[in-house]
mmCIF file with all atom_site columns, C-alpha atoms in Angstrom:
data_model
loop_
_atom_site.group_PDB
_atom_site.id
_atom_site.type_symbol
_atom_site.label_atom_id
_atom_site.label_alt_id
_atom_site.label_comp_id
_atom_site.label_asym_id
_atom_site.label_entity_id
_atom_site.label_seq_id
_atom_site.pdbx_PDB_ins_code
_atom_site.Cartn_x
_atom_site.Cartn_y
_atom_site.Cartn_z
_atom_site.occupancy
_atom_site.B_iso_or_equiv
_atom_site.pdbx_formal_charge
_atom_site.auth_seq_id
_atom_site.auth_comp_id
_atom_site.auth_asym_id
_atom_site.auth_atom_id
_atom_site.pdbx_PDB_model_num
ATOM 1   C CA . UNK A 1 1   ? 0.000  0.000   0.000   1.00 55.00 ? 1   UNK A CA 1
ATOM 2   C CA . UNK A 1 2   ? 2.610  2.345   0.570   1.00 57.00 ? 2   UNK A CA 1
ATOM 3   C CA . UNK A 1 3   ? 4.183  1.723   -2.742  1.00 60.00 ? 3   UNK A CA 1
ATOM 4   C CA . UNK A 1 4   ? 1.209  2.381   -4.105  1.00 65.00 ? 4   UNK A CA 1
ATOM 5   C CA . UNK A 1 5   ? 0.973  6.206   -2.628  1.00 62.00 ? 5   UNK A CA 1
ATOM 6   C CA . UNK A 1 6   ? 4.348  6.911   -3.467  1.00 61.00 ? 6   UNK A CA 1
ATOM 7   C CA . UNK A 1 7   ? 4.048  5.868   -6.773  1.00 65.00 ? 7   UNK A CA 1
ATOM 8   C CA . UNK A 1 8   ? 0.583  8.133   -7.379  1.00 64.00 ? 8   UNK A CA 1
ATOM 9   C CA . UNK A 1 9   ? 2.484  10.758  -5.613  1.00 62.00 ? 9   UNK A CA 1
ATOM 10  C CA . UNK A 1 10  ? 5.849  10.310  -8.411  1.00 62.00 ? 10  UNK A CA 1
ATOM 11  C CA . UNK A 1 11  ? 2.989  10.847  -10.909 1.00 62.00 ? 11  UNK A CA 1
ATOM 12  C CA . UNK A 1 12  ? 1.117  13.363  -9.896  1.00 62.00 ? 12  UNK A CA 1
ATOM 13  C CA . UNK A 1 13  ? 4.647  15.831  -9.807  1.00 59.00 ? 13  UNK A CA 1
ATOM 14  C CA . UNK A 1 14  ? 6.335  14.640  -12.745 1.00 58.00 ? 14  UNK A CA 1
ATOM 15  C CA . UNK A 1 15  ? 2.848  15.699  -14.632 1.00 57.00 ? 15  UNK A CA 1
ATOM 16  C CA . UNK A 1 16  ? 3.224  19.136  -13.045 1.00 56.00 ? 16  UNK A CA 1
ATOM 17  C CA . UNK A 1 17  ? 6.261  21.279  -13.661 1.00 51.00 ? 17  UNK A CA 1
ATOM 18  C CA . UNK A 1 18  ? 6.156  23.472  -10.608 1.00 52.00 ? 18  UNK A CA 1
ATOM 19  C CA . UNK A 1 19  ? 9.455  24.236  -9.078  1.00 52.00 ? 19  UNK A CA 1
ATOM 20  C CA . UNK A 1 20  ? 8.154  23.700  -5.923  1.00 53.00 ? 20  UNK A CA 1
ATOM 21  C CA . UNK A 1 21  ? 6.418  20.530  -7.009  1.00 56.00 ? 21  UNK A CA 1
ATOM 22  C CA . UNK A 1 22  ? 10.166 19.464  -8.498  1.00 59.00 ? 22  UNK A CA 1
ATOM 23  C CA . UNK A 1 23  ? 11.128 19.767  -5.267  1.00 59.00 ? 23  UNK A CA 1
ATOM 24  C CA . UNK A 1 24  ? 8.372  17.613  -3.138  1.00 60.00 ? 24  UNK A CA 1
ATOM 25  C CA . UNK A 1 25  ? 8.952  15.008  -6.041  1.00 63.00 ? 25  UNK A CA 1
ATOM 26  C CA . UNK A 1 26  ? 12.579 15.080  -4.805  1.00 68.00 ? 26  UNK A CA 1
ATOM 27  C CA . UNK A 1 27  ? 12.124 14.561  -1.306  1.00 70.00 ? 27  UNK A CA 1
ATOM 28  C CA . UNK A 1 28  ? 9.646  12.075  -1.782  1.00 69.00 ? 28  UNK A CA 1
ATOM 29  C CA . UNK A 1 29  ? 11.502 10.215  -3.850  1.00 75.00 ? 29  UNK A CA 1
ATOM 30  C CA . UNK A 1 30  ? 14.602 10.245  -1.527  1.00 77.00 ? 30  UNK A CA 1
ATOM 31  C CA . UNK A 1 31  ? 12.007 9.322   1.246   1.00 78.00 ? 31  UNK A CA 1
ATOM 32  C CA . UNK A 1 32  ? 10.562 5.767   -1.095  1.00 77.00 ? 32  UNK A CA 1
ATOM 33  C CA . UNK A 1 33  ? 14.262 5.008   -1.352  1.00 79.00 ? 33  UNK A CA 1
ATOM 34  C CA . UNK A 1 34  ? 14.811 5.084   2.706   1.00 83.00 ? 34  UNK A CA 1
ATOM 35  C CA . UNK A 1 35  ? 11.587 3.302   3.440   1.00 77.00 ? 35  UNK A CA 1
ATOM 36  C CA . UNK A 1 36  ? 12.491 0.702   1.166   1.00 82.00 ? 36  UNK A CA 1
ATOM 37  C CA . UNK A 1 37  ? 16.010 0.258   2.192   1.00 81.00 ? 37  UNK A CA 1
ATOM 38  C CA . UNK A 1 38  ? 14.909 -0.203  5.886   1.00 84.00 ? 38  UNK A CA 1
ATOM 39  C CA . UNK A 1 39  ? 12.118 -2.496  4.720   1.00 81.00 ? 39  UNK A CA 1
ATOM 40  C CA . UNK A 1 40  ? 14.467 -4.851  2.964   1.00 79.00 ? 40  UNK A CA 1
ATOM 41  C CA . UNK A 1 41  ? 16.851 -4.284  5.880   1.00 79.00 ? 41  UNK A CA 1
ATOM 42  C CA . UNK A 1 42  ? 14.400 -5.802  8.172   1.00 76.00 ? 42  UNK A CA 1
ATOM 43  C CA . UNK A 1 43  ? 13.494 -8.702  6.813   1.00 72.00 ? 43  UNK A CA 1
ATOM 44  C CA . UNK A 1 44  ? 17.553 -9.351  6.303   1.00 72.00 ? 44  UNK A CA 1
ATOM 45  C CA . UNK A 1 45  ? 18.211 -9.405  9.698   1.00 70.00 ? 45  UNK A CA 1
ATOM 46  C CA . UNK A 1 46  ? 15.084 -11.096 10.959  1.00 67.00 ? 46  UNK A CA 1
ATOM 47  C CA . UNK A 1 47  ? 15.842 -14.331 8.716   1.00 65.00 ? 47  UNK A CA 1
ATOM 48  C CA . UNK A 1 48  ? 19.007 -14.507 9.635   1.00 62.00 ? 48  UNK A CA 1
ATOM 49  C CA . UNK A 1 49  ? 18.341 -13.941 13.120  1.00 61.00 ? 49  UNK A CA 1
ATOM 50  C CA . UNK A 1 50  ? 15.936 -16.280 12.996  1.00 56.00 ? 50  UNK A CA 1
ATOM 51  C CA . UNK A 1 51  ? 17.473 -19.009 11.433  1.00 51.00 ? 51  UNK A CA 1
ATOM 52  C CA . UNK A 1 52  ? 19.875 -18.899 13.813  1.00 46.00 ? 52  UNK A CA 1
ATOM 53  C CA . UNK A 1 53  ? 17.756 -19.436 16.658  1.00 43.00 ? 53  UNK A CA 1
ATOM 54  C CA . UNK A 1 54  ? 15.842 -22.206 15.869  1.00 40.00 ? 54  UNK A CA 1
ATOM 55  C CA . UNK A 1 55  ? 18.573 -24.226 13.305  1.00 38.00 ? 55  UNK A CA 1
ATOM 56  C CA . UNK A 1 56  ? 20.235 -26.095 16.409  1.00 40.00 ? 56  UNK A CA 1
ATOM 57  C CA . UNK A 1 57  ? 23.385 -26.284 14.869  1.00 42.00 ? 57  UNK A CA 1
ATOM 58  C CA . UNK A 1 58  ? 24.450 -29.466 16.713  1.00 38.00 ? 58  UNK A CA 1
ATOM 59  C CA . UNK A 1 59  ? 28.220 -28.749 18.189  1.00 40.00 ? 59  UNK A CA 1
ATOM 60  C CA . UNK A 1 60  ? 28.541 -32.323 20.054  1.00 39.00 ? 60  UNK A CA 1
ATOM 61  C CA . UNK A 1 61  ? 31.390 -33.045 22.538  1.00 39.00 ? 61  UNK A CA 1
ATOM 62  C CA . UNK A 1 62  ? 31.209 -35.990 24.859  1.00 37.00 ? 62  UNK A CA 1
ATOM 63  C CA . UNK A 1 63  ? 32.267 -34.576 28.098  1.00 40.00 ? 63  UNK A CA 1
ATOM 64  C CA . UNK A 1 64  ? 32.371 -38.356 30.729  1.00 44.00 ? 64  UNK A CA 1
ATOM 65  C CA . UNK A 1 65  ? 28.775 -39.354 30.020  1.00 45.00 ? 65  UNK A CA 1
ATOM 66  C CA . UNK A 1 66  ? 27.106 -35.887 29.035  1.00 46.00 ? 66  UNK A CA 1
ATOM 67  C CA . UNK A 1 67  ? 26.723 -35.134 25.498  1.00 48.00 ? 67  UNK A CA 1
ATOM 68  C CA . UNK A 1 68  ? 26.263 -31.053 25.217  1.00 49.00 ? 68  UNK A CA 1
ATOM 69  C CA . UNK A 1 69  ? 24.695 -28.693 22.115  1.00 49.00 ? 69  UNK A CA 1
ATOM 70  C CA . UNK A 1 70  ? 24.472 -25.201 21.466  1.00 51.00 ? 70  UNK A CA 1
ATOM 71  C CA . UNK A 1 71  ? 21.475 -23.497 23.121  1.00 53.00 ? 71  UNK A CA 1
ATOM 72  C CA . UNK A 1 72  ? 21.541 -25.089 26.731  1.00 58.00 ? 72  UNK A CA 1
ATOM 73  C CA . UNK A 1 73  ? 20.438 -28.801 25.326  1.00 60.00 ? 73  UNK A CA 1
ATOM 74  C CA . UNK A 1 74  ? 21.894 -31.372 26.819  1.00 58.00 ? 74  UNK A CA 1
ATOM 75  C CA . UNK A 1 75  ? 21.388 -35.327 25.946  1.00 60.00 ? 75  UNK A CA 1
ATOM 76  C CA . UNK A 1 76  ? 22.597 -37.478 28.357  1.00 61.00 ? 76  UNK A CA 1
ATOM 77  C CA . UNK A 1 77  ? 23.673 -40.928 27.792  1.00 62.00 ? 77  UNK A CA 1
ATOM 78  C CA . UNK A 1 78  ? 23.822 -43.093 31.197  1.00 63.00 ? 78  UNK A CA 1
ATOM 79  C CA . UNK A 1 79  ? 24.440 -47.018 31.460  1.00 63.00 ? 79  UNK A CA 1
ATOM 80  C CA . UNK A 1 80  ? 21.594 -49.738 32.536  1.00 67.00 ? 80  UNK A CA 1
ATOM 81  C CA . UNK A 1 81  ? 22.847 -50.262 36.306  1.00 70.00 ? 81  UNK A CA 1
ATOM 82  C CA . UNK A 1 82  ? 25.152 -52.562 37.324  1.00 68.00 ? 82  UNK A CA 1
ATOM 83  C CA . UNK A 1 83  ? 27.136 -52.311 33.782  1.00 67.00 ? 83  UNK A CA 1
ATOM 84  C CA . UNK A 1 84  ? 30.021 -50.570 35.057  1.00 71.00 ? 84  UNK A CA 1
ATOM 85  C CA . UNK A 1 85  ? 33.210 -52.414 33.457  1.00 74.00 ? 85  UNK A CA 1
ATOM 86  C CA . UNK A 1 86  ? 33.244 -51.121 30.027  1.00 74.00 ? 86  UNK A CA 1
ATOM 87  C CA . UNK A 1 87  ? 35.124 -48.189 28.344  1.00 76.00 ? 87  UNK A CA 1
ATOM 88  C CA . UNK A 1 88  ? 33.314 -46.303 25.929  1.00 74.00 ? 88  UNK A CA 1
ATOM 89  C CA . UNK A 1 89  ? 33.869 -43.651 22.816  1.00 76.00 ? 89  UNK A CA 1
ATOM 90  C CA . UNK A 1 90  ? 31.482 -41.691 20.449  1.00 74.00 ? 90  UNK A CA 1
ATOM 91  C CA . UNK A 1 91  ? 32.329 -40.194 17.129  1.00 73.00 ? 91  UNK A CA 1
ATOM 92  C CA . UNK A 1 92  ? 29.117 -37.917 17.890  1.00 68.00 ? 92  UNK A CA 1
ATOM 93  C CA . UNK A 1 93  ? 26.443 -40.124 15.638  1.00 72.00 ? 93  UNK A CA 1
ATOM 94  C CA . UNK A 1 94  ? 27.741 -43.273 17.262  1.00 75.00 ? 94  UNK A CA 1
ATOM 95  C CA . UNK A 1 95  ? 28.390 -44.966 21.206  1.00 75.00 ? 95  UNK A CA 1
ATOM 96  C CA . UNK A 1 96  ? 31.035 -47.783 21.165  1.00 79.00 ? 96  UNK A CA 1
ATOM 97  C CA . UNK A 1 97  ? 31.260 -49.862 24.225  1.00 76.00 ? 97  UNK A CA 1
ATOM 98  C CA . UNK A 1 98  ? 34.073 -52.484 24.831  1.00 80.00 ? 98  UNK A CA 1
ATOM 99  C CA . UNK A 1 99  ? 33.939 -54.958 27.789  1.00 77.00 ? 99  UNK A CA 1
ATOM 100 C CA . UNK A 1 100 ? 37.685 -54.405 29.438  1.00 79.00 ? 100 UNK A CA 1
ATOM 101 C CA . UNK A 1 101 ? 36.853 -57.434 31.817  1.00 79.00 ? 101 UNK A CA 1
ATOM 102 C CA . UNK A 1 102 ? 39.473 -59.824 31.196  1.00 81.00 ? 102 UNK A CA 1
ATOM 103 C CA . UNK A 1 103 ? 38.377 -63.061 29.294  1.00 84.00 ? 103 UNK A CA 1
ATOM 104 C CA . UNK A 1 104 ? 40.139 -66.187 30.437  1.00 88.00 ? 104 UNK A CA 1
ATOM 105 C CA . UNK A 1 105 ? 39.516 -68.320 27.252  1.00 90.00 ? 105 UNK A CA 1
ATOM 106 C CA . UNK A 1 106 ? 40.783 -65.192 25.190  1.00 90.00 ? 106 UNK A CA 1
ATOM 107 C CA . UNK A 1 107 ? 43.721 -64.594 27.524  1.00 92.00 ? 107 UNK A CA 1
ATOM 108 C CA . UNK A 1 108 ? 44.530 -68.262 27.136  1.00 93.00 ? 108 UNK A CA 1
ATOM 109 C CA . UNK A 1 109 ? 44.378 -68.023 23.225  1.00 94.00 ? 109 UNK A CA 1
ATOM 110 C CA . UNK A 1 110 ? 47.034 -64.566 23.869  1.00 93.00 ? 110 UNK A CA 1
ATOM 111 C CA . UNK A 1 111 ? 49.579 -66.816 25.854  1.00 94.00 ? 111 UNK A CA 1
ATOM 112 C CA . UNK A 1 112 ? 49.415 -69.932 23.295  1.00 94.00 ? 112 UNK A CA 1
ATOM 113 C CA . UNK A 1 113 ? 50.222 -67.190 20.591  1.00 95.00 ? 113 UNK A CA 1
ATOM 114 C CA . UNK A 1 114 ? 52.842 -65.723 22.287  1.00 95.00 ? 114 UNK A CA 1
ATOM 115 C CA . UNK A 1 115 ? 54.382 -69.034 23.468  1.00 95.00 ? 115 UNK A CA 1
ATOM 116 C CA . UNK A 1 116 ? 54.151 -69.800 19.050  1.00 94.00 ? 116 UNK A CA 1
ATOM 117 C CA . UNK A 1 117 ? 55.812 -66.951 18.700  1.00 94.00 ? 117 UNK A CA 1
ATOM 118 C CA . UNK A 1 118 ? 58.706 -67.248 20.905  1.00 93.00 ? 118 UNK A CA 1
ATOM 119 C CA . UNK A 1 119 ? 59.339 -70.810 19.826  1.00 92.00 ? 119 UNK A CA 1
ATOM 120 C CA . UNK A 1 120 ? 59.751 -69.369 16.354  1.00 93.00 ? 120 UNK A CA 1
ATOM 121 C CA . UNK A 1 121 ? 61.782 -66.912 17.064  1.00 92.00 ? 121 UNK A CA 1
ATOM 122 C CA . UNK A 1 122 ? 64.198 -69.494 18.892  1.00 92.00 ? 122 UNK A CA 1
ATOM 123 C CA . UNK A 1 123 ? 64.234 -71.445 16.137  1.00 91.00 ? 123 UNK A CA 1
ATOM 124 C CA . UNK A 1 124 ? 65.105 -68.347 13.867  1.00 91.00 ? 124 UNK A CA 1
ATOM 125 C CA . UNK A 1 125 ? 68.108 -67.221 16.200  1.00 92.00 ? 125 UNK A CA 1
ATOM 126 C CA . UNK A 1 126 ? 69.033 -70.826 16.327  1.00 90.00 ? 126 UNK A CA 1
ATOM 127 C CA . UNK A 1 127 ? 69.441 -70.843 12.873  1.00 91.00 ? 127 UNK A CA 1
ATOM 128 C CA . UNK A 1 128 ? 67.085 -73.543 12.013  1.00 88.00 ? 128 UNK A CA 1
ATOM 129 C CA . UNK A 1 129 ? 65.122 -74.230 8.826   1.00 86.00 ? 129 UNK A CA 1
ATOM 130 C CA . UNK A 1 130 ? 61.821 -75.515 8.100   1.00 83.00 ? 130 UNK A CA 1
ATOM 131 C CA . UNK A 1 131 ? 63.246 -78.933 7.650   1.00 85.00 ? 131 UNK A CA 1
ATOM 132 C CA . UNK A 1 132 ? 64.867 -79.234 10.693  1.00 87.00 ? 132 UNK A CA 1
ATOM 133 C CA . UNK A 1 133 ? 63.151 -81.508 13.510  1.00 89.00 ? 133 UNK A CA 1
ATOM 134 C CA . UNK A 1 134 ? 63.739 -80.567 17.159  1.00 91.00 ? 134 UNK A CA 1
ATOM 135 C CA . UNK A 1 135 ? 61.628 -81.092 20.523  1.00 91.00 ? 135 UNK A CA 1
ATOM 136 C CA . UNK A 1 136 ? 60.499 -78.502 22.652  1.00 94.00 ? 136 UNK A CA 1
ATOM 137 C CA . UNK A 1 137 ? 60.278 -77.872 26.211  1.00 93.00 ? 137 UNK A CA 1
ATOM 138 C CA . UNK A 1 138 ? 59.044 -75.336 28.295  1.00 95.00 ? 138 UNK A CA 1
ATOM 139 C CA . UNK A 1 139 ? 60.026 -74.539 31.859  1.00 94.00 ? 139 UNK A CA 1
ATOM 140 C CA . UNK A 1 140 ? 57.794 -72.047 33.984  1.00 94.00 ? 140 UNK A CA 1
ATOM 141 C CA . UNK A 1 141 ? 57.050 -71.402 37.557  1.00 93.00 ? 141 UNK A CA 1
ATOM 142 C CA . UNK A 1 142 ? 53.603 -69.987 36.585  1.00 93.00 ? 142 UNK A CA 1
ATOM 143 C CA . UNK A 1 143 ? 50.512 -72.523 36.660  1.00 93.00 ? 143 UNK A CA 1
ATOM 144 C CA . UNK A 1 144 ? 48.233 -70.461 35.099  1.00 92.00 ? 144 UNK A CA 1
ATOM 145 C CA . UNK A 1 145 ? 50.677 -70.140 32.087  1.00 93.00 ? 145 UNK A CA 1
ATOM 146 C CA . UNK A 1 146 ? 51.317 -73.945 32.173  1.00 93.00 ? 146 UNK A CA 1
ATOM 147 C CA . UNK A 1 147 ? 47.475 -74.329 32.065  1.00 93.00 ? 147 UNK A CA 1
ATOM 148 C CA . UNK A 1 148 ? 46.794 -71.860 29.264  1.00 93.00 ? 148 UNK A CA 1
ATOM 149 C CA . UNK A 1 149 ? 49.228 -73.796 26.952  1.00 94.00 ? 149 UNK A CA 1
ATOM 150 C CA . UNK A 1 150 ? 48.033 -77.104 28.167  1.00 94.00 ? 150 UNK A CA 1
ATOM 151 C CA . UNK A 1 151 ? 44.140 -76.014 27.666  1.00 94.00 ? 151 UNK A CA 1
ATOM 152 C CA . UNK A 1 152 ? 45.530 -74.335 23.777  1.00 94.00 ? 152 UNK A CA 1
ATOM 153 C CA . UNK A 1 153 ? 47.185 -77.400 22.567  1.00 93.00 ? 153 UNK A CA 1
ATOM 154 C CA . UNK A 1 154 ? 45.428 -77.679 19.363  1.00 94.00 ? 154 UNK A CA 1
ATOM 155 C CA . UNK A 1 155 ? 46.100 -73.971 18.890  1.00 94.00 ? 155 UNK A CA 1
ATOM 156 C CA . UNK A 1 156 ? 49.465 -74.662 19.368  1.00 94.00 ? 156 UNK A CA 1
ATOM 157 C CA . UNK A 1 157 ? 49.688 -77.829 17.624  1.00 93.00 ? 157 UNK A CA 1
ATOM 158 C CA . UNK A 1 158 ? 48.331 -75.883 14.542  1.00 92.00 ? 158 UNK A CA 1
ATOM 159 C CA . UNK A 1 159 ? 51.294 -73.695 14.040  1.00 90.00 ? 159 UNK A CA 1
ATOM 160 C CA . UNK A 1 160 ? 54.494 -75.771 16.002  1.00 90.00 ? 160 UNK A CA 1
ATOM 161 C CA . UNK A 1 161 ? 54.834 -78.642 14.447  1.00 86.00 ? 161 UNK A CA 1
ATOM 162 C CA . UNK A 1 162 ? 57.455 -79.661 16.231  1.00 87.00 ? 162 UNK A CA 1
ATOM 163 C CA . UNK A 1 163 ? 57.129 -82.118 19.846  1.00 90.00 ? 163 UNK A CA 1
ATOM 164 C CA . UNK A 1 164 ? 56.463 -79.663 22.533  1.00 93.00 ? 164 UNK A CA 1
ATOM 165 C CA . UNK A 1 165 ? 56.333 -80.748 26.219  1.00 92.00 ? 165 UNK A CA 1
ATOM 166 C CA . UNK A 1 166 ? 57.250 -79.134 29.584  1.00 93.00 ? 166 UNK A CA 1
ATOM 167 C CA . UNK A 1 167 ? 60.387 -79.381 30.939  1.00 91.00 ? 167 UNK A CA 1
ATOM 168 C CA . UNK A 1 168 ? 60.060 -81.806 33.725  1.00 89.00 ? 168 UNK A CA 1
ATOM 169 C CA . UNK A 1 169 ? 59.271 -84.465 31.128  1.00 90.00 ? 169 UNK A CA 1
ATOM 170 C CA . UNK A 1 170 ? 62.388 -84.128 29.483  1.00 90.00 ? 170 UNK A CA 1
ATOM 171 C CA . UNK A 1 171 ? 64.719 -87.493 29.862  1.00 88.00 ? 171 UNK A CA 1
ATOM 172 C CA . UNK A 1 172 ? 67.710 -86.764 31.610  1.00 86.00 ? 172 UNK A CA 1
ATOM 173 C CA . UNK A 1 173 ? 70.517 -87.824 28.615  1.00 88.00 ? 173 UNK A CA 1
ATOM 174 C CA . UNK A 1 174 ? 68.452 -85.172 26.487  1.00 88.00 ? 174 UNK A CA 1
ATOM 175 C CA . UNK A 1 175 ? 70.987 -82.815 24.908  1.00 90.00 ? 175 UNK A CA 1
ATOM 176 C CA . UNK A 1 176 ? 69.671 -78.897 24.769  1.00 91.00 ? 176 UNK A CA 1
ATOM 177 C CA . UNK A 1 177 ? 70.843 -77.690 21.571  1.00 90.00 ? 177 UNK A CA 1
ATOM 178 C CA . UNK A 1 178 ? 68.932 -74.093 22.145  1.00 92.00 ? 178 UNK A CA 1
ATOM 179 C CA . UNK A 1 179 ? 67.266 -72.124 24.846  1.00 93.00 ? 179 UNK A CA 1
ATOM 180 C CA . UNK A 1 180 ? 65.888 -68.724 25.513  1.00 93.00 ? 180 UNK A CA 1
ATOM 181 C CA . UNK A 1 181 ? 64.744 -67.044 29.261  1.00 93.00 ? 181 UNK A CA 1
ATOM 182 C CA . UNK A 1 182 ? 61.600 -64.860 28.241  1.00 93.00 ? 182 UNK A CA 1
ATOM 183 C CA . UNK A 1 183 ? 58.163 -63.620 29.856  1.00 92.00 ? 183 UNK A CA 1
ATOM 184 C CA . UNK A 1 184 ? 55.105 -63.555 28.978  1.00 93.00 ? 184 UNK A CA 1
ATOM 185 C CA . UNK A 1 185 ? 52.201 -62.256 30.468  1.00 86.00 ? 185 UNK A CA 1
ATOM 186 C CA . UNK A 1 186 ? 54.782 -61.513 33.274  1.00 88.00 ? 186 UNK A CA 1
ATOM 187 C CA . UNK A 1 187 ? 55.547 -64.663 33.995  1.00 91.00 ? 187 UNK A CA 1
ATOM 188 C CA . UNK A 1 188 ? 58.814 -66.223 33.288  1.00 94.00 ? 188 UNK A CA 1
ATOM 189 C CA . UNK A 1 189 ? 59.733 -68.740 30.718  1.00 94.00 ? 189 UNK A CA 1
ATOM 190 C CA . UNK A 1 190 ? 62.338 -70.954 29.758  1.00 95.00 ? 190 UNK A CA 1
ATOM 191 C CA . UNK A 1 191 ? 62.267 -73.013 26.295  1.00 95.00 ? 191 UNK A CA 1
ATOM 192 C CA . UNK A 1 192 ? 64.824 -75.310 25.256  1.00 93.00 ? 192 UNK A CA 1
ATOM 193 C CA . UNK A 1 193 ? 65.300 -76.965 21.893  1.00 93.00 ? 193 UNK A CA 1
ATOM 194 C CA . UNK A 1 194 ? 66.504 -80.838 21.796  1.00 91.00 ? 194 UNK A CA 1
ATOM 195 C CA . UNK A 1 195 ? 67.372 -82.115 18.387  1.00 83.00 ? 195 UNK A CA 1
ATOM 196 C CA . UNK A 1 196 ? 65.216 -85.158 17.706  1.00 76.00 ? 196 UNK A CA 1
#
């Protein structure tokens, strides 16, 4: 509507040629061009304004537990009770959990791999090749180690093909050809090689 009257008004004084009409013509002009300046103004800055308000631009940090966003929201993420020995991390869309409980079965499986591996690399500094037949025997203090290997034996069977047997089942004439002192699981351990 206001557009409207101004633009009657633009008419009505370029029709006449008054000088004083000239001038009016002027000054309402320069007054349309203000009015429609702050008009367009306005509605600028109250989209913008009010886009910001109510977009929720999500700015996620997990903080412990407490996952906090812009504009005093907070979503909090708490565990069922009684769950208490697992560590967790979030990339923001997604919660991992992981159980740090130790397993026994899986730390058995660890110690079989480990005792593979040092038996290997016995044979390696031994200078041994795949040909070569020897026994093995293991000598440790630590039951639990004893057990794990004794429990893994088909895991260990799978990889050493060599005879493998603890220590105190050795024969006494048996003639140690290698041996290496190492730990595992902090538990010492003694292998020896025998040829066959």
């Amino acid at each position: 509507l206001l557009h409207t009257c101004y633009i009657q008004l633009i008419i009505h004084f370029v029709i006449s040629n008054f000088i004083f009409c000239r001038l009016l013509f002027f000054s309402v002009f320069v007054m349309y061009l203000i009015h429609t300046c702050i008009f367009y103004l306005f509605l600028f800055f109250f989209f913008f304004f009010f886009k910001q308000k109510t977009a929720y631009e999500m700015l996620r940090s997990l903080v412990g537990s407490e996952m906090c966003i812009r504009d005093s929201i907070k979503i909090v993420r708490t565990f069922r009770e009684g769950i208490t020995d697992y560590e967790s991390n979030t990339d923001g869309q997604v919660v991992v959990l992981v159980d740090k409980r130790k397993d026994e079965g899986l730390m058995d499986a660890w110690r079989a791999r480990e005792f593979v591996n040092r038996v290997m690399q016995l044979r390696k500094s031994a200078g041994l090749v795949v040909t070569d037949k020897v026994n093995v025997w293991f000598e440790t203090k630590d039951e639990v180690l004893a057990n794990a290997f004794a429990s893994r034996a088909d895991q260990i069977n799978a990889s050493v093909t060599d005879t493998w047997a603890a220590k105190d089942t050795m024969p006494a004439d048996v003639e140690v050809t290698a041996k290496v002192e190492t730990t595992i699981d902090e538990s010492e351990l003694v292998i020896y090689f025998s040829r066959k």
